[in-house]
Short mmCIF file of C-alpha atoms in Angstrom, two decimals:
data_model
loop_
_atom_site.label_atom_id
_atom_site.label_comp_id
_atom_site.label_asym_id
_atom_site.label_seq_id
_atom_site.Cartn_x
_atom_site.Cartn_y
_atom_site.Cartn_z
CA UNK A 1 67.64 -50.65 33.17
CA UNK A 2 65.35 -48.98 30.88
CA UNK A 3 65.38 -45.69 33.21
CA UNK A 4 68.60 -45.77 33.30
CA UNK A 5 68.81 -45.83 29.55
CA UNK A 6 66.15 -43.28 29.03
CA UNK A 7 67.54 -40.89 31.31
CA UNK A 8 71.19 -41.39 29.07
CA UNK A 9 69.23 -40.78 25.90
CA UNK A 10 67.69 -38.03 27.31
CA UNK A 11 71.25 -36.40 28.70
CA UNK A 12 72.66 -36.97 25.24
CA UNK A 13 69.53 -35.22 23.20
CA UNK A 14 69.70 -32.31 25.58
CA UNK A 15 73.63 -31.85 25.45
CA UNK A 16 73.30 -31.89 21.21
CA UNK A 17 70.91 -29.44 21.16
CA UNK A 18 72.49 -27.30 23.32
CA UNK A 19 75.62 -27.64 21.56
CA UNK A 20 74.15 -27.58 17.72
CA UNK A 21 72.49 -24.13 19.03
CA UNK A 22 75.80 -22.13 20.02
CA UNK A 23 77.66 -20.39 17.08
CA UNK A 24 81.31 -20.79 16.79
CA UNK A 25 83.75 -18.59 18.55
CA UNK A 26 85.02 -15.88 16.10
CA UNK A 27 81.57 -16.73 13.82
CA UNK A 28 79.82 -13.27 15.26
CA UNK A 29 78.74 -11.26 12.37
CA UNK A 30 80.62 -8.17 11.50
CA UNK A 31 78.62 -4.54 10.42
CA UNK A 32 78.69 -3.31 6.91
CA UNK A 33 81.51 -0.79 6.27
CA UNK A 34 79.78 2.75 5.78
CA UNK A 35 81.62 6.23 4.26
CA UNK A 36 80.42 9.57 4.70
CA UNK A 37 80.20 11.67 1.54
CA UNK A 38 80.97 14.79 1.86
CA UNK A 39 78.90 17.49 0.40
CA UNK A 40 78.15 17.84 -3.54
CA UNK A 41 77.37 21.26 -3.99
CA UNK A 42 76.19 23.16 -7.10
CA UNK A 43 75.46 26.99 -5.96
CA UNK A 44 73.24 26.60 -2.68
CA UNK A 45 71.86 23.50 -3.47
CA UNK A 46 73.93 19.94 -2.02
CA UNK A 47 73.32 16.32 -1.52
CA UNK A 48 75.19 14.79 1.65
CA UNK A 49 74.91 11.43 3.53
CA UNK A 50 76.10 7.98 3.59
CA UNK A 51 77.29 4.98 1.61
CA UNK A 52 76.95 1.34 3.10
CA UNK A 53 79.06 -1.23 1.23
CA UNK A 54 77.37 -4.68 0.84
CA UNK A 55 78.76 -7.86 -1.42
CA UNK A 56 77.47 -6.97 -4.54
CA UNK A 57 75.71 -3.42 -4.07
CA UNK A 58 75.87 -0.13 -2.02
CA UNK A 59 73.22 1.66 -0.40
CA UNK A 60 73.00 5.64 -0.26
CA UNK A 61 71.05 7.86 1.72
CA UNK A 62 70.81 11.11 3.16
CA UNK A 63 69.42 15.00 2.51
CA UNK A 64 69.59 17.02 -0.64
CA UNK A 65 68.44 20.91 -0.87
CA UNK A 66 66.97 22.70 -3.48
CA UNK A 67 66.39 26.39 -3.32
CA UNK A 68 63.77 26.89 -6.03
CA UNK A 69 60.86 25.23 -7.03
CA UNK A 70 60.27 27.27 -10.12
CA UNK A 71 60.27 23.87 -12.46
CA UNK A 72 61.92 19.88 -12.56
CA UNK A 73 65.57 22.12 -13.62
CA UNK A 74 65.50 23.81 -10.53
CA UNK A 75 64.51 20.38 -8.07
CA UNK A 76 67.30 18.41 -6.94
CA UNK A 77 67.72 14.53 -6.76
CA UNK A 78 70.67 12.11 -5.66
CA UNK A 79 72.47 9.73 -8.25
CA UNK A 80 75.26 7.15 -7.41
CA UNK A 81 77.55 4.88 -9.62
CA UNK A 82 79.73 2.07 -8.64
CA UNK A 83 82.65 0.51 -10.50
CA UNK A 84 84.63 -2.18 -10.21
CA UNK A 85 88.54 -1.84 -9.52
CA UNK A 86 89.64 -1.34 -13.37
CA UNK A 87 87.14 1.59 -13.41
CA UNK A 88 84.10 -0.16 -15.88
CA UNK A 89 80.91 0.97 -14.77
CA UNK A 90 78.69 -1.84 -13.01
CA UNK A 91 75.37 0.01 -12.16
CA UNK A 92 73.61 3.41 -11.45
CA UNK A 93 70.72 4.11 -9.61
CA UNK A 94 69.04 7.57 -7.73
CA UNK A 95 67.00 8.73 -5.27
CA UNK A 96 63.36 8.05 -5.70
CA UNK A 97 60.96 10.51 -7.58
CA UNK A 98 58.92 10.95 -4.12
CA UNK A 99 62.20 12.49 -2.37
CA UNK A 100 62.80 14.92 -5.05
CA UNK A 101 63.66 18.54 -3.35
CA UNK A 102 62.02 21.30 -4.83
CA UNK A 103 62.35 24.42 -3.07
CA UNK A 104 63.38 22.79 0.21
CA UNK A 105 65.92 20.82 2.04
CA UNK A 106 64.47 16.86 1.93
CA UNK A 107 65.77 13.63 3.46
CA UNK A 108 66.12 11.16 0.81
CA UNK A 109 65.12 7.24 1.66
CA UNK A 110 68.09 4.92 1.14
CA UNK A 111 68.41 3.43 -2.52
CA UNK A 112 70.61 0.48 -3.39
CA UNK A 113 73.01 0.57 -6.39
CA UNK A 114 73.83 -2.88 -7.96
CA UNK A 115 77.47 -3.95 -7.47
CA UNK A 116 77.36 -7.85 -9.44
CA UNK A 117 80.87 -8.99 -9.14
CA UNK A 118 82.92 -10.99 -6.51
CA UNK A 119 83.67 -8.56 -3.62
CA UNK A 120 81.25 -5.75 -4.74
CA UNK A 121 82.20 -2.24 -5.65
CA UNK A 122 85.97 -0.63 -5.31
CA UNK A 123 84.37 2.78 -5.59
CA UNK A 124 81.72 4.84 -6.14
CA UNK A 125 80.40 8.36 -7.35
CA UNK A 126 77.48 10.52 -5.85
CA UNK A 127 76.14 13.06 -7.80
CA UNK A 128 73.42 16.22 -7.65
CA UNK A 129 70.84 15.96 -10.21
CA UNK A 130 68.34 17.84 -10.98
CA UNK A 131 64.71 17.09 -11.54
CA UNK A 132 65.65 16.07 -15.08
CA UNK A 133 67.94 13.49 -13.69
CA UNK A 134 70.46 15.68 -15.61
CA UNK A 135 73.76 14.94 -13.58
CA UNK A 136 75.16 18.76 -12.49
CA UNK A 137 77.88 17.49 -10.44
CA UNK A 138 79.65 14.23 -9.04
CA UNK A 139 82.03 13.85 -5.98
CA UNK A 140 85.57 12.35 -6.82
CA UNK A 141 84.86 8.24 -6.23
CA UNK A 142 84.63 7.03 -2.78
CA UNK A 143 86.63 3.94 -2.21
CA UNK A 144 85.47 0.71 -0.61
CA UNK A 145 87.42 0.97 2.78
#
């Protein structure tokens, strides 16, 4: 009797953790939309590259050129905005000050740009800055697809 009872407990402790392991059906987890931005360019310099939509932010990354490196007016940095579907402003951010391009054509890491309201950012704007962080051109906004 008591085998027989262990052996059901056992049965029933196996099939619930097999069972508690398995996701749903239709729970798989879906990639993050991403939009290519096509190039800013001022002159010969350009910023290019990608924006990943999350719930409340966006990343950006990608290359920027620069054809001088004669001072910080001449370097060449990336800048994004997002907004929110009236248009208001919810955050800014740029590339970091160790992917500047000065005088060269530089792959700038990904930077996130803070998004804070139910359902993230409807749009955003990339722009070319220069060393100053002097915005010299934006892109028309991008919208969340």
């Amino acid at each position: 009797m008591q085998t027989r009872l262990a052996a059901a407990l056992g049965t029933v402790v196996l099939t619930a953790g097999t069972l508690l392991g398995v996701p749903a059906a239709g729970a798989q987890t879906s990639a993050y939309p991403t939009t290519a931005y096509a190039r800013v360019a001022v002159g010969n310099t350009w910023t290019q590259g990608t924006i990943t939509w999350y719930n409340r932010s966006v990343a950006v990354v990608g290359t920027h050129k620069s054809v001088s490196a004669a001072g910080p007016a001449y370097c060449r940095r990336t800048w994004a905005y997002t907004y929110d579907s009236a248009g208001a402003k919810l955050g800014s951010a740029g590339s970091y000050a160790s992917d500047t391009a000065c005088g060269t054509t530089k792959d700038f890491s990904s930077f996130d740009v803070l998004a804070d309201v139910p359902g993230g950012a409807a749009s955003v704007r990339v722009c070319l800055d220069d060393g100053n962080l002097q915005d010299l051109l934006c892109s028309p906004p991008y919208r969340r697809p």
